[in-house]
Coordinates of C-alpha atoms in Angstrom, one line a residue:
Chain A
X1 CA -7.2 73.6 -22.4
X2 CA -3.7 74.6 -23.1
X3 CA -0.7 72.5 -23.8
X4 CA 3.0 73.5 -23.4
X5 CA 5.5 71.1 -24.9
X6 CA 9.1 71.1 -24.0
X7 CA 11.8 69.0 -25.6
X8 CA 15.1 68.5 -23.8
X9 CA 18.3 66.8 -24.5
X10 CA 19.0 63.9 -22.3
X11 CA 21.3 65.9 -20.0
X12 CA 21.0 66.1 -16.2
X13 CA 21.3 69.9 -16.3
X14 CA 18.0 70.2 -18.2
X15 CA 16.0 68.3 -15.6
X16 CA 15.9 71.4 -13.5
X17 CA 14.6 73.4 -16.4
X18 CA 11.9 70.9 -16.9
X19 CA 10.7 70.9 -13.3
X20 CA 10.9 74.7 -13.0
X21 CA 8.7 75.0 -16.1
X22 CA 6.3 72.5 -14.8
X23 CA 6.0 74.3 -11.5
X24 CA 5.5 77.6 -13.2
X25 CA 2.8 76.3 -15.6
X26 CA 1.1 74.5 -12.7
X27 CA 1.0 77.6 -10.7
X28 CA -0.4 79.5 -13.6
X29 CA -3.0 76.9 -14.1
X30 CA -4.3 77.3 -10.6
X31 CA -2.9 74.2 -8.9
X32 CA -3.1 74.5 -5.1
X33 CA 0.1 75.8 -3.6
X34 CA 0.5 72.7 -1.6
X35 CA 0.7 70.6 -4.7
X36 CA 3.3 72.7 -6.5
X37 CA 6.2 71.1 -4.7
X38 CA 4.8 67.7 -5.5
X39 CA 4.6 68.5 -9.1
X40 CA 8.1 69.9 -9.2
X41 CA 9.4 66.8 -7.5
X42 CA 7.4 64.3 -9.6
X43 CA 8.3 65.9 -12.9
X44 CA 12.0 66.0 -11.8
X45 CA 11.8 62.3 -11.0
X46 CA 10.2 61.4 -14.3
X47 CA 12.7 63.5 -16.2
X48 CA 15.7 62.1 -14.2
X49 CA 14.5 58.6 -15.0
X50 CA 14.2 59.4 -18.7
X51 CA 17.6 61.1 -18.8
X52 CA 19.2 58.0 -17.2
X53 CA 17.4 55.7 -19.6
X54 CA 18.5 57.8 -22.6
X55 CA 22.1 57.9 -21.4
X56 CA 22.1 54.1 -21.6
X57 CA 20.2 53.6 -24.8
X58 CA 19.9 56.7 -26.9
X59 CA 21.8 59.7 -25.6
X60 CA 21.3 61.8 -28.7
X61 CA 17.5 61.4 -28.7
X62 CA 15.4 64.1 -27.0
X63 CA 12.9 63.7 -24.1
X64 CA 9.4 65.2 -24.5
X65 CA 7.6 66.9 -21.7
X66 CA 4.0 68.0 -22.1
X67 CA 2.2 70.2 -19.6
X68 CA -1.5 70.1 -20.2
X69 CA -3.6 72.7 -18.3
X70 CA -7.2 71.7 -17.8
X71 CA -7.1 68.2 -19.2
X72 CA -10.2 66.2 -18.4
X73 CA -10.6 62.4 -18.4
X74 CA -11.6 62.4 -22.0
X75 CA -9.8 63.4 -25.2
X76 CA -8.3 66.8 -25.7
X77 CA -11.1 69.3 -26.4
X78 CA -11.3 72.6 -28.1
X79 CA -9.4 75.2 -26.2
X80 CA -12.3 77.5 -26.3
X81 CA -14.4 75.0 -24.4
X82 CA -12.2 75.3 -21.4
X83 CA -14.4 77.6 -19.4
X84 CA -17.7 76.9 -21.0
X85 CA -18.2 73.3 -20.1
X86 CA -20.0 73.1 -16.7
X87 CA -18.8 69.5 -16.1
X88 CA -15.3 70.8 -16.0
X89 CA -16.2 73.1 -13.1
X90 CA -17.5 70.3 -10.9
X91 CA -15.7 69.9 -7.6
X92 CA -14.6 66.3 -7.5
X93 CA -12.7 63.6 -9.3
X94 CA -14.0 64.8 -12.6
X95 CA -12.8 68.3 -12.2
X96 CA -10.3 69.8 -14.6
X97 CA -6.8 68.4 -14.2
X98 CA -3.3 69.5 -14.7
X99 CA -1.5 66.7 -16.5
X100 CA 2.2 66.2 -17.2
X101 CA 3.4 63.7 -19.7
X102 CA 7.0 62.7 -19.9
X103 CA 7.9 60.6 -22.9
X104 CA 11.2 59.0 -23.5
X105 CA 12.5 56.9 -26.4
X106 CA 14.6 54.4 -24.5
X107 CA 13.4 50.7 -24.7
X108 CA 12.0 49.7 -21.4
X109 CA 12.6 45.9 -21.7
X110 CA 16.0 46.2 -20.0
X111 CA 14.8 47.9 -16.9
X112 CA 12.5 46.5 -14.3
X113 CA 10.6 49.6 -13.5
X114 CA 7.7 48.5 -11.5
X115 CA 6.2 50.8 -9.0
X116 CA 5.0 48.3 -6.4
X117 CA 8.3 47.1 -5.2
X118 CA 9.4 49.9 -3.0
X119 CA 10.1 47.8 0.1
X120 CA 12.2 45.1 -1.5
X121 CA 14.0 47.8 -3.5
X122 CA 14.8 49.7 -0.3
X123 CA 15.8 46.6 1.6
X124 CA 18.3 45.7 -1.1
X125 CA 19.4 49.3 -1.3
X126 CA 21.0 49.9 2.0
X127 CA 21.6 46.4 3.2
X128 CA 23.0 44.6 0.2
X129 CA 22.9 47.0 -2.6
X130 CA 25.7 47.2 -5.1
X131 CA 27.6 50.4 -5.8
X132 CA 26.9 52.8 -8.6
X133 CA 25.3 51.1 -11.6
X134 CA 26.3 52.0 -15.1
X135 CA 25.0 55.5 -15.8
X136 CA 23.7 55.9 -12.3
X137 CA 24.8 57.9 -9.4
X138 CA 24.1 55.7 -6.5
X139 CA 22.7 52.3 -5.7
X140 CA 19.1 53.4 -6.3
X141 CA 17.2 51.8 -9.1
X142 CA 15.3 54.1 -11.4
X143 CA 12.2 52.3 -10.1
X144 CA 12.5 54.3 -6.9
X145 CA 11.9 57.5 -9.0
X146 CA 8.7 55.9 -10.3
X147 CA 7.7 54.9 -6.8
X148 CA 8.2 58.4 -5.6
X149 CA 6.0 59.7 -8.5
X150 CA 3.2 57.3 -7.5
X151 CA 3.5 58.7 -4.0
X152 CA 3.2 62.3 -5.2
X153 CA 0.9 62.4 -8.1
X154 CA -2.9 62.3 -7.8
X155 CA -3.1 59.9 -10.7
X156 CA -0.3 58.1 -12.5
X157 CA 0.0 55.8 -15.5
X158 CA 3.3 54.4 -16.7
X159 CA 3.4 52.8 -20.1
X160 CA 6.6 51.1 -20.9
X161 CA 7.1 50.1 -24.5
X162 CA 9.9 48.9 -26.7
X163 CA 9.9 52.4 -28.2
X164 CA 10.0 54.2 -25.0
X165 CA 8.2 54.9 -21.8
X166 CA 5.4 57.4 -21.3
X167 CA 4.8 58.6 -17.7
X168 CA 1.5 60.4 -17.2
X169 CA 0.9 62.3 -14.0
X170 CA -2.0 64.5 -13.1
X171 CA -3.4 66.6 -10.3
X172 CA -6.8 68.2 -9.9
X173 CA -7.0 71.9 -10.5
X174 CA -8.2 73.9 -7.5
X175 CA -11.4 76.0 -7.8
X176 CA -9.4 79.1 -7.0
X177 CA -8.4 81.5 -9.7
X178 CA -5.2 80.8 -11.5
X179 CA -2.3 82.6 -10.0
X180 CA 0.2 84.7 -11.7
X181 CA 3.6 83.0 -12.0
X182 CA 6.2 84.1 -9.6
X183 CA 9.9 83.6 -9.5
X184 CA 11.3 80.2 -8.8
Chain B
X1 CA 19.7 77.7 -7.4
X2 CA 22.8 75.6 -7.7
X3 CA 24.3 73.5 -4.9
X4 CA 26.6 75.0 -2.3
X5 CA 28.5 72.6 -0.1
X6 CA 30.6 73.4 3.0
X7 CA 31.8 71.3 6.0
X8 CA 33.4 71.9 9.3
X9 CA 34.5 69.8 12.3
X10 CA 32.6 69.8 15.6
X11 CA 34.4 67.5 18.1
X12 CA 34.6 64.1 16.4
X13 CA 31.8 64.9 14.0
X14 CA 32.0 66.4 10.6
X15 CA 29.2 68.7 9.8
X16 CA 28.3 68.9 6.1
X17 CA 26.2 72.0 5.2
X18 CA 24.2 71.7 2.0
X19 CA 22.5 74.6 0.4
X20 CA 20.4 74.7 -2.8
X21 CA 19.1 71.9 -4.9
X22 CA 20.2 68.3 -4.8
X23 CA 19.1 66.6 -8.0
X24 CA 20.5 64.4 -10.8
X25 CA 22.7 67.3 -12.0
X26 CA 24.2 68.4 -8.6
X27 CA 24.1 65.2 -6.6
X28 CA 27.5 63.9 -7.9
X29 CA 29.2 66.8 -6.1
X30 CA 27.6 65.9 -2.8
X31 CA 28.5 62.3 -3.4
X32 CA 32.1 63.2 -4.0
X33 CA 32.3 65.2 -0.9
X34 CA 30.9 62.4 1.3
X35 CA 33.2 59.9 -0.2
X36 CA 36.2 62.3 0.3
X37 CA 35.2 62.8 4.0
X38 CA 34.9 59.1 4.6
X39 CA 38.2 58.4 2.8
X40 CA 39.8 60.9 5.1
X41 CA 38.6 59.1 8.2
X42 CA 35.5 61.0 9.0
X43 CA 33.0 58.3 10.0
X44 CA 30.6 60.5 12.1
X45 CA 28.8 62.7 9.7
X46 CA 25.9 65.1 10.1
X47 CA 24.4 66.6 7.0
X48 CA 22.6 69.9 7.7
X49 CA 19.8 70.2 5.1
X50 CA 18.1 73.2 6.5
X51 CA 19.0 75.2 3.4
X52 CA 18.2 72.6 0.9
X53 CA 15.5 73.8 -1.4
X54 CA 15.0 70.7 -3.5
X55 CA 15.8 67.0 -3.0
X56 CA 14.9 64.1 -5.3
X57 CA 15.6 60.4 -5.3
X58 CA 19.0 60.9 -6.8
X59 CA 19.9 63.0 -3.7
X60 CA 18.4 60.3 -1.5
X61 CA 20.6 57.8 -3.2
X62 CA 23.7 59.9 -2.4
X63 CA 22.8 60.2 1.2
X64 CA 22.1 56.4 1.4
X65 CA 25.4 55.8 -0.3
X66 CA 27.1 58.0 2.3
X67 CA 25.3 56.1 5.1
X68 CA 26.5 52.8 3.7
X69 CA 30.1 54.0 3.6
X70 CA 30.2 55.3 7.2
X71 CA 28.4 52.2 8.5
X72 CA 31.2 50.1 7.0
X73 CA 33.4 51.8 9.5
X74 CA 30.8 51.6 12.3
X75 CA 30.1 55.3 11.8
X76 CA 26.9 57.2 11.5
X77 CA 25.3 59.7 9.1
X78 CA 22.5 61.8 10.6
X79 CA 20.5 64.5 9.0
X80 CA 19.3 67.9 10.2
X81 CA 16.0 68.8 8.5
X82 CA 12.8 70.5 9.6
X83 CA 11.4 71.4 6.2
X84 CA 8.2 69.6 5.5
X85 CA 8.8 69.7 1.8
X86 CA 12.1 67.8 2.2
X87 CA 10.9 65.5 4.9
X88 CA 8.0 64.4 2.7
X89 CA 10.3 62.5 0.3
X90 CA 12.0 60.7 3.2
X91 CA 8.5 59.6 4.4
X92 CA 7.4 58.5 0.9
X93 CA 10.4 56.3 0.5
X94 CA 10.4 55.0 4.0
X95 CA 13.9 56.5 4.7
X96 CA 12.8 58.1 7.9
X97 CA 13.4 54.7 9.4
X98 CA 16.9 54.6 8.1
X99 CA 18.3 58.0 8.9
X100 CA 18.3 59.8 12.2
X101 CA 16.6 63.1 11.3
X102 CA 17.0 65.9 13.8
X103 CA 15.9 69.5 14.3
X104 CA 19.4 70.9 15.0
X105 CA 23.0 70.0 14.5
X106 CA 23.5 70.0 18.2
X107 CA 20.7 67.6 18.7
X108 CA 22.2 65.3 16.2
X109 CA 25.5 65.3 17.9
X110 CA 24.0 64.9 21.4
X111 CA 21.9 62.0 20.5
X112 CA 24.8 60.1 18.9
X113 CA 27.0 60.9 21.9
X114 CA 24.4 59.6 24.3
X115 CA 24.1 56.2 22.6

């Protein structure tokens, strides 16, 4: 178990930093190569959504990104147990996981960020959608970013609170040996 | 990698060549270019995405915004993309049904001309 924590200002330029770091750590953790692109995109979406929310509500507050290598379904365990617990080596849904947690501090009550409304959202988008919303770039709702995340991550939980939203995404670690990070 | 944008004219079609990463930071530049092209009377656009290394929902939003603008003038916005990593996000969002996605610029031009 290893956790890397990154705090970024709510600026679009830092989203790239976040996703590159996520991809690098995921590669290092041994995530299958085919999933690296998914992680990069999902983390980018989560951070983009958080940046947009902060721009509206709390632009000076930072956004927290946690990259957790080897997280199991249970609570965080001793780092030294990482390779000694046989259960963590099982090949299946209970295998070790690579988890990414993106936490923002923007109240979620103003946004309707549900993840199950992709079709209506898209229908409204290119047929009747309005032009750029405040703080946005196009007619896309931030909910689309969350919908993309749910399409990419193996497991997702989204917890919107008045004090901010926590997006948790995870992918199973492959049984292969961790790879050395390469250039991005 | 940052975003590099270029465009050139091929008959009545304006080809936009995009290279690099389209995300929340760089997408406004692509949006400005598409708006500028439409404002100058270019209503048949082909966006060549063969050198795009990253595309997120913000980039999708810009492309859809461009599509809306050209459609307002009975125009078209087609894409050239064969990269699976990029095509995947179009599939996830259902946008493969919205955009014409082609293997080559010539194919994009030919298919529109034949309609």
